[in-house]
PDB file of C-alpha atoms and ligand atoms in Angstrom:
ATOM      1  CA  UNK A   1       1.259 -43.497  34.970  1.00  0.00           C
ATOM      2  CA  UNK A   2       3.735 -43.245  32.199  1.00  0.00           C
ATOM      3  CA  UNK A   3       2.070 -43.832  28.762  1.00  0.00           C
ATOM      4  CA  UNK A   4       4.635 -43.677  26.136  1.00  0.00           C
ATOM      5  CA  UNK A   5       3.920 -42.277  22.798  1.00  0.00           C
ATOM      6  CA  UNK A   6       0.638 -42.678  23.608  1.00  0.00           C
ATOM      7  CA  UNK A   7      -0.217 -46.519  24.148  1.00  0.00           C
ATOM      8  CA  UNK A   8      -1.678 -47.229  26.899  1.00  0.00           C
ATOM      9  CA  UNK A   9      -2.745 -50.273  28.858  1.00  0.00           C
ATOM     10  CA  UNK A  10      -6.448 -51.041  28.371  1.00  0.00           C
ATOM     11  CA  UNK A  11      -8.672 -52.882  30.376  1.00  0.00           C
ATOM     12  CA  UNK A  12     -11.837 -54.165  28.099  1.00  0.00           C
ATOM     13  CA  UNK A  13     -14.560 -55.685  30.240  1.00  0.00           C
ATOM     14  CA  UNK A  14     -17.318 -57.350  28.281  1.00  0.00           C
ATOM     15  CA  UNK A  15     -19.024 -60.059  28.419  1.00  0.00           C
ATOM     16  CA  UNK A  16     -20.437 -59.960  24.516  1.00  0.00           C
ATOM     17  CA  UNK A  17     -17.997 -61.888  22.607  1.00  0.00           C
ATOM     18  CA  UNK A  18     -18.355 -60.093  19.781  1.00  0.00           C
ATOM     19  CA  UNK A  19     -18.250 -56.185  21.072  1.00  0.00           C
ATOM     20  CA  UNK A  20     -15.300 -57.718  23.172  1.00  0.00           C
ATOM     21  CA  UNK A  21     -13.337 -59.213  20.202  1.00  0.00           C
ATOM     22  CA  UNK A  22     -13.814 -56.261  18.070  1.00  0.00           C
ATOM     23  CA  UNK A  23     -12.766 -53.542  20.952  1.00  0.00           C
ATOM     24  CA  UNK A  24      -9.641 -55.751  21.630  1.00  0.00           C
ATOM     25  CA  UNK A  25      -8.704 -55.966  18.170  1.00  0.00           C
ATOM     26  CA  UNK A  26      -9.252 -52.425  17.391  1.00  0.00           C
ATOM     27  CA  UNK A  27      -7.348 -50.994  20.642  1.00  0.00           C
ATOM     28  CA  UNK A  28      -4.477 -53.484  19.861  1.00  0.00           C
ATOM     29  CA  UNK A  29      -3.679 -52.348  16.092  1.00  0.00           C
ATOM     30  CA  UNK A  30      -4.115 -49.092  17.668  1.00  0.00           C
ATOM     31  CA  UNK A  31      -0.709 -49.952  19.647  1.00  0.00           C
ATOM     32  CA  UNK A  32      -2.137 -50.523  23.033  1.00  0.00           C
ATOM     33  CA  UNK A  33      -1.594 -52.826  25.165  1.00  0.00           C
ATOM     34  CA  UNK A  34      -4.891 -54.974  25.681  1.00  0.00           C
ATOM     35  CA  UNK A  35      -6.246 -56.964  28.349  1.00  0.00           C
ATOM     36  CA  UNK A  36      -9.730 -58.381  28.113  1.00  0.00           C
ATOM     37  CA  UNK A  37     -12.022 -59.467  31.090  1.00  0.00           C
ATOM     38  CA  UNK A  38     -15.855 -61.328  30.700  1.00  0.00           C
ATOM     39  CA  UNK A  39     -16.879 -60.833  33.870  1.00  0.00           C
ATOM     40  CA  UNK A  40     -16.962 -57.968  37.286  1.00  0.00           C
ATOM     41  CA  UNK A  41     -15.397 -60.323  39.713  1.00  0.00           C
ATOM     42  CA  UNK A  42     -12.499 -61.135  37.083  1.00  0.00           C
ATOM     43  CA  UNK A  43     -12.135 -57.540  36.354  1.00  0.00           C
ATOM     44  CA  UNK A  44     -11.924 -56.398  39.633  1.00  0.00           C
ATOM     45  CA  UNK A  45      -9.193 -59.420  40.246  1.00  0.00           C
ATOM     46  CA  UNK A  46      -7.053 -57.857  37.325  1.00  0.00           C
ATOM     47  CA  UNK A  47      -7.222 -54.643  38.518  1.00  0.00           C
ATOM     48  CA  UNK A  48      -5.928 -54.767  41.631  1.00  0.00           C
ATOM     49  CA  UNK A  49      -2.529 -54.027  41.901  1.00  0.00           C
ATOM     50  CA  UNK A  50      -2.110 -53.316  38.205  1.00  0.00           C
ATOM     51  CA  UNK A  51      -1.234 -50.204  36.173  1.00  0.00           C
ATOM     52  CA  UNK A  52      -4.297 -49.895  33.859  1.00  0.00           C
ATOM     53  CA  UNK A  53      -4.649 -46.373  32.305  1.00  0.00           C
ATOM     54  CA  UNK A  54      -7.775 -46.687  31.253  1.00  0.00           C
ATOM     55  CA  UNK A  55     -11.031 -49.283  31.742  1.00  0.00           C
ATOM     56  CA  UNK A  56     -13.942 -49.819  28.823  1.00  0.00           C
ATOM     57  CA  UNK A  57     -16.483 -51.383  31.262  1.00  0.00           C
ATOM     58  CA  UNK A  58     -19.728 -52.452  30.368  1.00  0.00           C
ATOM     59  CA  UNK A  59     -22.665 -51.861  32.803  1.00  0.00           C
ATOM     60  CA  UNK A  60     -24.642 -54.881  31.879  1.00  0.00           C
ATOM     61  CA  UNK A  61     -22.354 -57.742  33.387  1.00  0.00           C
ATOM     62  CA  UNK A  62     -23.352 -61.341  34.220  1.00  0.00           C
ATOM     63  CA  UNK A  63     -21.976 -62.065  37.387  1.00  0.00           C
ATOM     64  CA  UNK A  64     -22.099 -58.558  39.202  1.00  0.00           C
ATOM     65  CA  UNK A  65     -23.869 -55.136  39.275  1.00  0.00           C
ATOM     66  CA  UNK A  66     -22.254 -52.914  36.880  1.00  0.00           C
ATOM     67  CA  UNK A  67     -21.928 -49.936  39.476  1.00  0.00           C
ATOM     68  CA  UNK A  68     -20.695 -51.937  41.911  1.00  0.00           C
ATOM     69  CA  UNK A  69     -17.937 -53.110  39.518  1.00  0.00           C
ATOM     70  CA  UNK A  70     -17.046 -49.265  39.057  1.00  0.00           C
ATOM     71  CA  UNK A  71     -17.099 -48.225  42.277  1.00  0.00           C
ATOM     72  CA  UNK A  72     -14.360 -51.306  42.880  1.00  0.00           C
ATOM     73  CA  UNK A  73     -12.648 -50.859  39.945  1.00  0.00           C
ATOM     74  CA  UNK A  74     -12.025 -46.974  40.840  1.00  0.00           C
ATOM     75  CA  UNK A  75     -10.890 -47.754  44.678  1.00  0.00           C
ATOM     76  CA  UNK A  76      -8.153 -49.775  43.170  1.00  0.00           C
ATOM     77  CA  UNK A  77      -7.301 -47.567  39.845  1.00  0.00           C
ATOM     78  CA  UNK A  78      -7.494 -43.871  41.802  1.00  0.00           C
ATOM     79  CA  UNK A  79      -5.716 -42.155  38.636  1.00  0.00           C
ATOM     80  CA  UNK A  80      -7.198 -44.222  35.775  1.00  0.00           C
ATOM     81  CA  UNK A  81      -9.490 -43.249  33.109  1.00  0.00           C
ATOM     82  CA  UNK A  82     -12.503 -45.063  33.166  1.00  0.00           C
ATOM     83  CA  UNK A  83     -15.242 -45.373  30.411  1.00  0.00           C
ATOM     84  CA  UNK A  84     -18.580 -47.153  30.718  1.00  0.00           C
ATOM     85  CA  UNK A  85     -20.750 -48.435  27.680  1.00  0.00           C
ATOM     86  CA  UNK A  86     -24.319 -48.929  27.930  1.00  0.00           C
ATOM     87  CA  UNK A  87     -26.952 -49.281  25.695  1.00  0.00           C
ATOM     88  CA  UNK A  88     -28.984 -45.837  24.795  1.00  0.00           C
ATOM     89  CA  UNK A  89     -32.148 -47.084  26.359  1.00  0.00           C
ATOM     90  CA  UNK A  90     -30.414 -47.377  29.647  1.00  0.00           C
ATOM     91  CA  UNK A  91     -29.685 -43.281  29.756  1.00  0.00           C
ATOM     92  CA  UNK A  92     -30.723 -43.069  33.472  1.00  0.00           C
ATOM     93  CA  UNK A  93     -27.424 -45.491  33.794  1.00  0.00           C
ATOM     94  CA  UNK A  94     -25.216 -42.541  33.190  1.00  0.00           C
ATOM     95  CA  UNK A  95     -25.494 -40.303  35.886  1.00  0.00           C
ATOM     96  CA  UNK A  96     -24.992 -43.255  38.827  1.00  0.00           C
ATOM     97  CA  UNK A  97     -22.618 -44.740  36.560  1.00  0.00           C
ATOM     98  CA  UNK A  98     -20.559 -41.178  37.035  1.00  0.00           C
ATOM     99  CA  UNK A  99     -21.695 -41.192  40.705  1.00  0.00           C
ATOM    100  CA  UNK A 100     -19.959 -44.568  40.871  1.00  0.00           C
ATOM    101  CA  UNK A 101     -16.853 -43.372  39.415  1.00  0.00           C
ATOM    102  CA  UNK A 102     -16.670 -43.297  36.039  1.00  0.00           C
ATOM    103  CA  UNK A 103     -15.238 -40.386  34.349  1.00  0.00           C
ATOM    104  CA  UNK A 104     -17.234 -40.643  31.127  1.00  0.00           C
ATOM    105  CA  UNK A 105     -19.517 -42.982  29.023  1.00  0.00           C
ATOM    106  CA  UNK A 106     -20.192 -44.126  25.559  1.00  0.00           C
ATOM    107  CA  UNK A 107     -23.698 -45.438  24.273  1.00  0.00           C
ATOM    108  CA  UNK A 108     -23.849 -48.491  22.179  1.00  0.00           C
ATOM    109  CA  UNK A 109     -23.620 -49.227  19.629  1.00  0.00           C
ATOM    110  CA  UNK A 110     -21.323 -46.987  18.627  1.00  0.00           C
ATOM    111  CA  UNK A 111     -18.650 -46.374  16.365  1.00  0.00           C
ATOM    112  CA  UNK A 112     -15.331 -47.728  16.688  1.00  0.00           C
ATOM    113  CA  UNK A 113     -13.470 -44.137  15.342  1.00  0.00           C
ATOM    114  CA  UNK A 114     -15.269 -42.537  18.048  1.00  0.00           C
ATOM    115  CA  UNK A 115     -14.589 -45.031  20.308  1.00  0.00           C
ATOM    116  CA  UNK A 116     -10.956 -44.609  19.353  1.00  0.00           C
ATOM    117  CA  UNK A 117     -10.938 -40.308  19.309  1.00  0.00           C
ATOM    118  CA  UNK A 118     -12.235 -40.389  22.989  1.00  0.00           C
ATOM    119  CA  UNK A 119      -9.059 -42.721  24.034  1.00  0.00           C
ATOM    120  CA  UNK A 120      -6.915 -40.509  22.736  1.00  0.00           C
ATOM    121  CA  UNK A 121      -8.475 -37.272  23.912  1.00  0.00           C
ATOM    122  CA  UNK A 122      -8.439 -38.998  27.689  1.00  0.00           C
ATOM    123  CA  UNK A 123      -4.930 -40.379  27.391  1.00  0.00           C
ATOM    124  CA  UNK A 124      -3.732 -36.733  25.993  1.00  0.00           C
ATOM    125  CA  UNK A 125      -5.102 -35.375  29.238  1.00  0.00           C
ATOM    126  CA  UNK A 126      -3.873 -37.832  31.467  1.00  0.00           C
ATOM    127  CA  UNK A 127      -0.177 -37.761  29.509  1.00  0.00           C
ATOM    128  CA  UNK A 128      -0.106 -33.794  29.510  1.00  0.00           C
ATOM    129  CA  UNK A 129      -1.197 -33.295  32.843  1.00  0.00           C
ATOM    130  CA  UNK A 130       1.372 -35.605  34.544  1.00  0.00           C
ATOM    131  CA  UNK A 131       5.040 -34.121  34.260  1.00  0.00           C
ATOM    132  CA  UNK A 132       3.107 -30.708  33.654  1.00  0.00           C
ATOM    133  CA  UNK A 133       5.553 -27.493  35.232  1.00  0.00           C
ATOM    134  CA  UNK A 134       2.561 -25.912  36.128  1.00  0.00           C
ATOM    135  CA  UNK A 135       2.074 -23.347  39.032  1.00  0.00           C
ATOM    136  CA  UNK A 136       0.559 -24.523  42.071  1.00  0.00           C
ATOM    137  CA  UNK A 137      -3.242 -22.971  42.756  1.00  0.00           C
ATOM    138  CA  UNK A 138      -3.954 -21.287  46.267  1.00  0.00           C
ATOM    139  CA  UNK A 139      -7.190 -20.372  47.436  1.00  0.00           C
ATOM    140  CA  UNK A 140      -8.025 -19.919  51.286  1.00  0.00           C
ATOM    141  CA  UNK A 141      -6.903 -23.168  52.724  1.00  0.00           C
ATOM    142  CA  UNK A 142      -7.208 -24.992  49.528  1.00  0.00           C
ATOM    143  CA  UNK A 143      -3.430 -25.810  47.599  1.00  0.00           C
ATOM    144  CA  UNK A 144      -4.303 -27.486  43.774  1.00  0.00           C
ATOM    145  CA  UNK A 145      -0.157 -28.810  43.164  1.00  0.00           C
ATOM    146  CA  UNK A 146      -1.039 -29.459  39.633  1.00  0.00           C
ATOM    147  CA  UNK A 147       2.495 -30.726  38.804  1.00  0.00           C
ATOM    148  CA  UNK A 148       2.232 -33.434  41.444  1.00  0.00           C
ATOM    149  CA  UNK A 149      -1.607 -33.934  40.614  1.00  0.00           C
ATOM    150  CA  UNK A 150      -2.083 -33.195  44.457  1.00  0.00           C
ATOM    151  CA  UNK A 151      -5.192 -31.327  46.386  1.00  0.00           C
ATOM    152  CA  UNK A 152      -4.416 -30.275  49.789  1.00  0.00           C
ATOM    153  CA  UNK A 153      -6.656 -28.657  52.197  1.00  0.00           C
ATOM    154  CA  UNK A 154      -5.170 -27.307  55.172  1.00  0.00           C
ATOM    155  CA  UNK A 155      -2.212 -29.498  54.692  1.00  0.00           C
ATOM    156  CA  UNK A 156      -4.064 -32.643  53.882  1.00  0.00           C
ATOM    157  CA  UNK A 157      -4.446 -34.082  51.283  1.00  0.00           C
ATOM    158  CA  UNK A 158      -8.283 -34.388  49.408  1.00  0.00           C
ATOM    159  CA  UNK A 159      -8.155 -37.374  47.097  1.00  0.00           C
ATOM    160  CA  UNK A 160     -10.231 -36.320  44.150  1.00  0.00           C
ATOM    161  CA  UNK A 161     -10.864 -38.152  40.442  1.00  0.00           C
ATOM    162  CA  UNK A 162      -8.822 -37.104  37.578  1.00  0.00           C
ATOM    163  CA  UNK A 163     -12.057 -35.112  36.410  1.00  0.00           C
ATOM    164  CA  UNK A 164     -12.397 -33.400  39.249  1.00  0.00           C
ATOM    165  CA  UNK A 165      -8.918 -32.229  40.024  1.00  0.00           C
ATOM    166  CA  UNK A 166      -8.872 -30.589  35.686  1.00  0.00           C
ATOM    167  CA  UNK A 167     -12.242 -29.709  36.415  1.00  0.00           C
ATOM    168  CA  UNK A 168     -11.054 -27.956  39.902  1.00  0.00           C
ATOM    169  CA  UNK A 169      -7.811 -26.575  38.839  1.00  0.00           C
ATOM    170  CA  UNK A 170     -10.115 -24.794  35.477  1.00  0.00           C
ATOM    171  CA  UNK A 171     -12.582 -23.056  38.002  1.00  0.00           C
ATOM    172  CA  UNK A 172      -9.351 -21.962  39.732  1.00  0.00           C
ATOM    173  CA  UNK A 173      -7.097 -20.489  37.099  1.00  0.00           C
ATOM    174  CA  UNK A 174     -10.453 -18.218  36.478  1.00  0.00           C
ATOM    175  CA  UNK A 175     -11.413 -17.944  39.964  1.00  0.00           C
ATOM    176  CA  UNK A 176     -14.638 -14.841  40.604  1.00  0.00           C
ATOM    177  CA  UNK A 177     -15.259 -15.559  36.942  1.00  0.00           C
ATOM    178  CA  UNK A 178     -18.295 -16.983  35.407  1.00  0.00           C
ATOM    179  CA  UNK A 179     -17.179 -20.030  33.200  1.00  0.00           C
ATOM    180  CA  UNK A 180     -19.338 -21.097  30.449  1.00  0.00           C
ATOM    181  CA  UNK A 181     -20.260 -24.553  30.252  1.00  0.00           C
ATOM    182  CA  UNK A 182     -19.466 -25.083  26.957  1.00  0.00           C
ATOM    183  CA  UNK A 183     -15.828 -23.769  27.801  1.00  0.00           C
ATOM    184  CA  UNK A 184     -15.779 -26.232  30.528  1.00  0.00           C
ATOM    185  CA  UNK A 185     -16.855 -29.594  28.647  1.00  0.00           C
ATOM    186  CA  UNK A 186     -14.448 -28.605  26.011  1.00  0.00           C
ATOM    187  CA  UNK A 187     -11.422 -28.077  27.955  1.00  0.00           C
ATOM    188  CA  UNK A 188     -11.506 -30.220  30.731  1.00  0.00           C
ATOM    189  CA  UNK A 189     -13.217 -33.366  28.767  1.00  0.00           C
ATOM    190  CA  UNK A 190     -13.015 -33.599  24.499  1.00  0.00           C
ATOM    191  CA  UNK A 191     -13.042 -30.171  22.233  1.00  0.00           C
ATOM    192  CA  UNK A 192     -15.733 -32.970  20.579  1.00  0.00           C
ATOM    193  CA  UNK A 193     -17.984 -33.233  22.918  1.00  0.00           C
ATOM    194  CA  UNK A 194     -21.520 -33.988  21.658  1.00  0.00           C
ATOM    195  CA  UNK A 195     -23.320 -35.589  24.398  1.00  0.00           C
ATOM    196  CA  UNK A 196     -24.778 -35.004  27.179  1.00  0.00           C
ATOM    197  CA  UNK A 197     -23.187 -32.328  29.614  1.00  0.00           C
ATOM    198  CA  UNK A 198     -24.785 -34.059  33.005  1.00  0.00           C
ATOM    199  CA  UNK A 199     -21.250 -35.526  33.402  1.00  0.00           C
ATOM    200  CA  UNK A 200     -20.247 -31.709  34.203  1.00  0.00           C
ATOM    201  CA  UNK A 201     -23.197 -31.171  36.895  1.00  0.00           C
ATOM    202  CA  UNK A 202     -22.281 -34.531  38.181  1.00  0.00           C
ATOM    203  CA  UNK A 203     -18.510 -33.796  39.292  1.00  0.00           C
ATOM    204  CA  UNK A 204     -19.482 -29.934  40.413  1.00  0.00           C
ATOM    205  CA  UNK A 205     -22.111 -32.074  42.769  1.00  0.00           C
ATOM    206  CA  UNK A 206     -18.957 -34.172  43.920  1.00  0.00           C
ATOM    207  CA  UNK A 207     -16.334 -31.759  43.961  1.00  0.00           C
ATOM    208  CA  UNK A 208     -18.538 -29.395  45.994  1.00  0.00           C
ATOM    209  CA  UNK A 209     -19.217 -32.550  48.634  1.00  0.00           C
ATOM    210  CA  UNK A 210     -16.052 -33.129  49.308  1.00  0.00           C
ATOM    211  CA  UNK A 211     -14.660 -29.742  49.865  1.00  0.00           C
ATOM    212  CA  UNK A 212     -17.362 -29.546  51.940  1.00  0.00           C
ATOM    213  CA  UNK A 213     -16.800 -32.605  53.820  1.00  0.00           C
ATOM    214  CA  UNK A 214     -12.987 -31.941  53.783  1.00  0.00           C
ATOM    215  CA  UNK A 215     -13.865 -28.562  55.520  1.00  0.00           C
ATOM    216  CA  UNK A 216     -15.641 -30.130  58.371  1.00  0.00           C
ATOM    217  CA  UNK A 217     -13.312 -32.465  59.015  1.00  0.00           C
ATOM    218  CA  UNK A 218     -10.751 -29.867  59.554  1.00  0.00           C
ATOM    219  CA  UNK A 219     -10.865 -27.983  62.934  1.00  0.00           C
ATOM    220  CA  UNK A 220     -11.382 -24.980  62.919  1.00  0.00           C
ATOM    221  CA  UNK A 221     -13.235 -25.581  60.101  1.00  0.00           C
ATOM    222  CA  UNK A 222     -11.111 -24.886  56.667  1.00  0.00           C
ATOM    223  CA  UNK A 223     -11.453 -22.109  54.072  1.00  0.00           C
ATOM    224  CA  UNK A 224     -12.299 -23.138  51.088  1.00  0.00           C
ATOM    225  CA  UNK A 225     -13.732 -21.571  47.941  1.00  0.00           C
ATOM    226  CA  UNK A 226     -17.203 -22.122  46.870  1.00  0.00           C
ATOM    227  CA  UNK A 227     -18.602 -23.333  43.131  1.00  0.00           C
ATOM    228  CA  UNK A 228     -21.736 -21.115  42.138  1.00  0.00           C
ATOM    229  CA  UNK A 229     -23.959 -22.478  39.978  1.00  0.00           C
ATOM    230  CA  UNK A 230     -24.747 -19.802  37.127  1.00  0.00           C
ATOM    231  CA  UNK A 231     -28.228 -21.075  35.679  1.00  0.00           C
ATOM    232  CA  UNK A 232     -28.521 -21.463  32.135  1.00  0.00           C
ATOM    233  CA  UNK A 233     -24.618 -20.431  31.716  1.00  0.00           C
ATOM    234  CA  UNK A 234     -22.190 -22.535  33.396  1.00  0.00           C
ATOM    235  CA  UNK A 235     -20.229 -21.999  37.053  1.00  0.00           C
ATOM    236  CA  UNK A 236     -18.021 -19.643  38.826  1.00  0.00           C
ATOM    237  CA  UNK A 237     -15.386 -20.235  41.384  1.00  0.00           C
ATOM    238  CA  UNK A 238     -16.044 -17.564  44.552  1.00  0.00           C
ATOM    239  CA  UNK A 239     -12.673 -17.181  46.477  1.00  0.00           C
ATOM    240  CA  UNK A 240     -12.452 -18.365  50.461  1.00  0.00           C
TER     241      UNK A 240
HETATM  242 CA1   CA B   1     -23.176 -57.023  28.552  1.00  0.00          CA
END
């Protein structure tokens, strides 16, 4: 996903006109490259095969379940950054909007310069973690090839989200350390982070299913390290 001095292709889907126009207009004097969608079935349609780098989708869609539209949009953009908006009365969206595949969320209405600040915070990530020289991470049967963005366990690989993997590869580098939370929301999503810190409970809860699941499919059964959950403080990484 090359993004060049930082503009990035954008995929708006919205079916409010004027939330749409306004996001497009902003995003394209911002230097990115813009495509707009009004509805989940043409989004998903756009998506596939494309390069997007990152997806503002709106949960509240008039031809399709919002979730649903995530959960396609993700099978066919594995690296890409998406965003959901949804309206602050619809909280409870957030966490199965995350379980769906989303990698963070905005509430509307919000403002366009925060908006704007969370693009670039995601696209930093994505941009500094790609041709990144960065040491491999070993652990048991577990391999985190952070310059090829690549999780193997026992060989194979473990396809995980972008979150996940910087969210994985942080618990490593400080593996049979406690992490703070604060440390973690901070570093592996926006030094700005103000809302809600679910989105971190939600990918341990992932990334701890599917090194689970990847050790079970592995015979003899692989090993892996273990997230602990440190109440009231944050998580630590227990070696294999
Ligand atoms: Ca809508």
């Amino acid at each position: 996903m090359p993004i060049l001095n930082g503009v990035a292709s954008v995929l708006i889907v919205e079916d409010d006109e004027t939330i749409g126009a306004s996001l497009s207009s902003s995003l394209s004097a911002n230097g990115h490259d813009v495509q707009w969608q009004r509805t989940g079935i043409s989004a998903v349609t756009a998506a596939s095969g494309s390069s997007i780098d990152l997806v503002l989708l709106d949960l509240g869609l008039p031809d399709a379940d919002g979730f649903d539209v995530c959960r396609r949009l993700r099978q066919s953009l594995a690296g890409s950054v998406i965003v959901v908006l949804t309206a602050r009365r619809h909280e409870m969206d957030v966490v199965a909007a995350l379980e769906s595949g989303a990698d963070d969320y905005l509430f509307k209405p919000f403002r366009t310069t925060e908006l704007l600040a969370r693009i670039r915070a995601h696209l930093r990530r994505v941009e500094s973690s790609s041709p990144n020289a960065a040491p491999p991470l070993a652990d048991g049967d577990l391999v985190l090839d952070r310059s090829r963005r690549l999780c193997l366990v026992a060989g194979t690989e473990l396809p995980l989200r972008p979150k996940e993997f910087d969210l994985l590869a942080k618990l490593m580098e400080s593996a049979g350390e406690a992490v703070t939370r604060d440390r973690l929301m901070r570093e592996v999503w926006d030094e700005h982070w103000h809302g809600s810190t679910k989105t971190l409970d939600v990918h341990v809860a992932a990334l701890r299913h599917r090194l689970g699941a990847a050790s079970e499919a592995t015979e003899p059964a692989a090993s892996l390290p273990t997230i602990t959950t440190l109440r009231g403080f944050g998580y630590r990484l227990d070696r294999a």
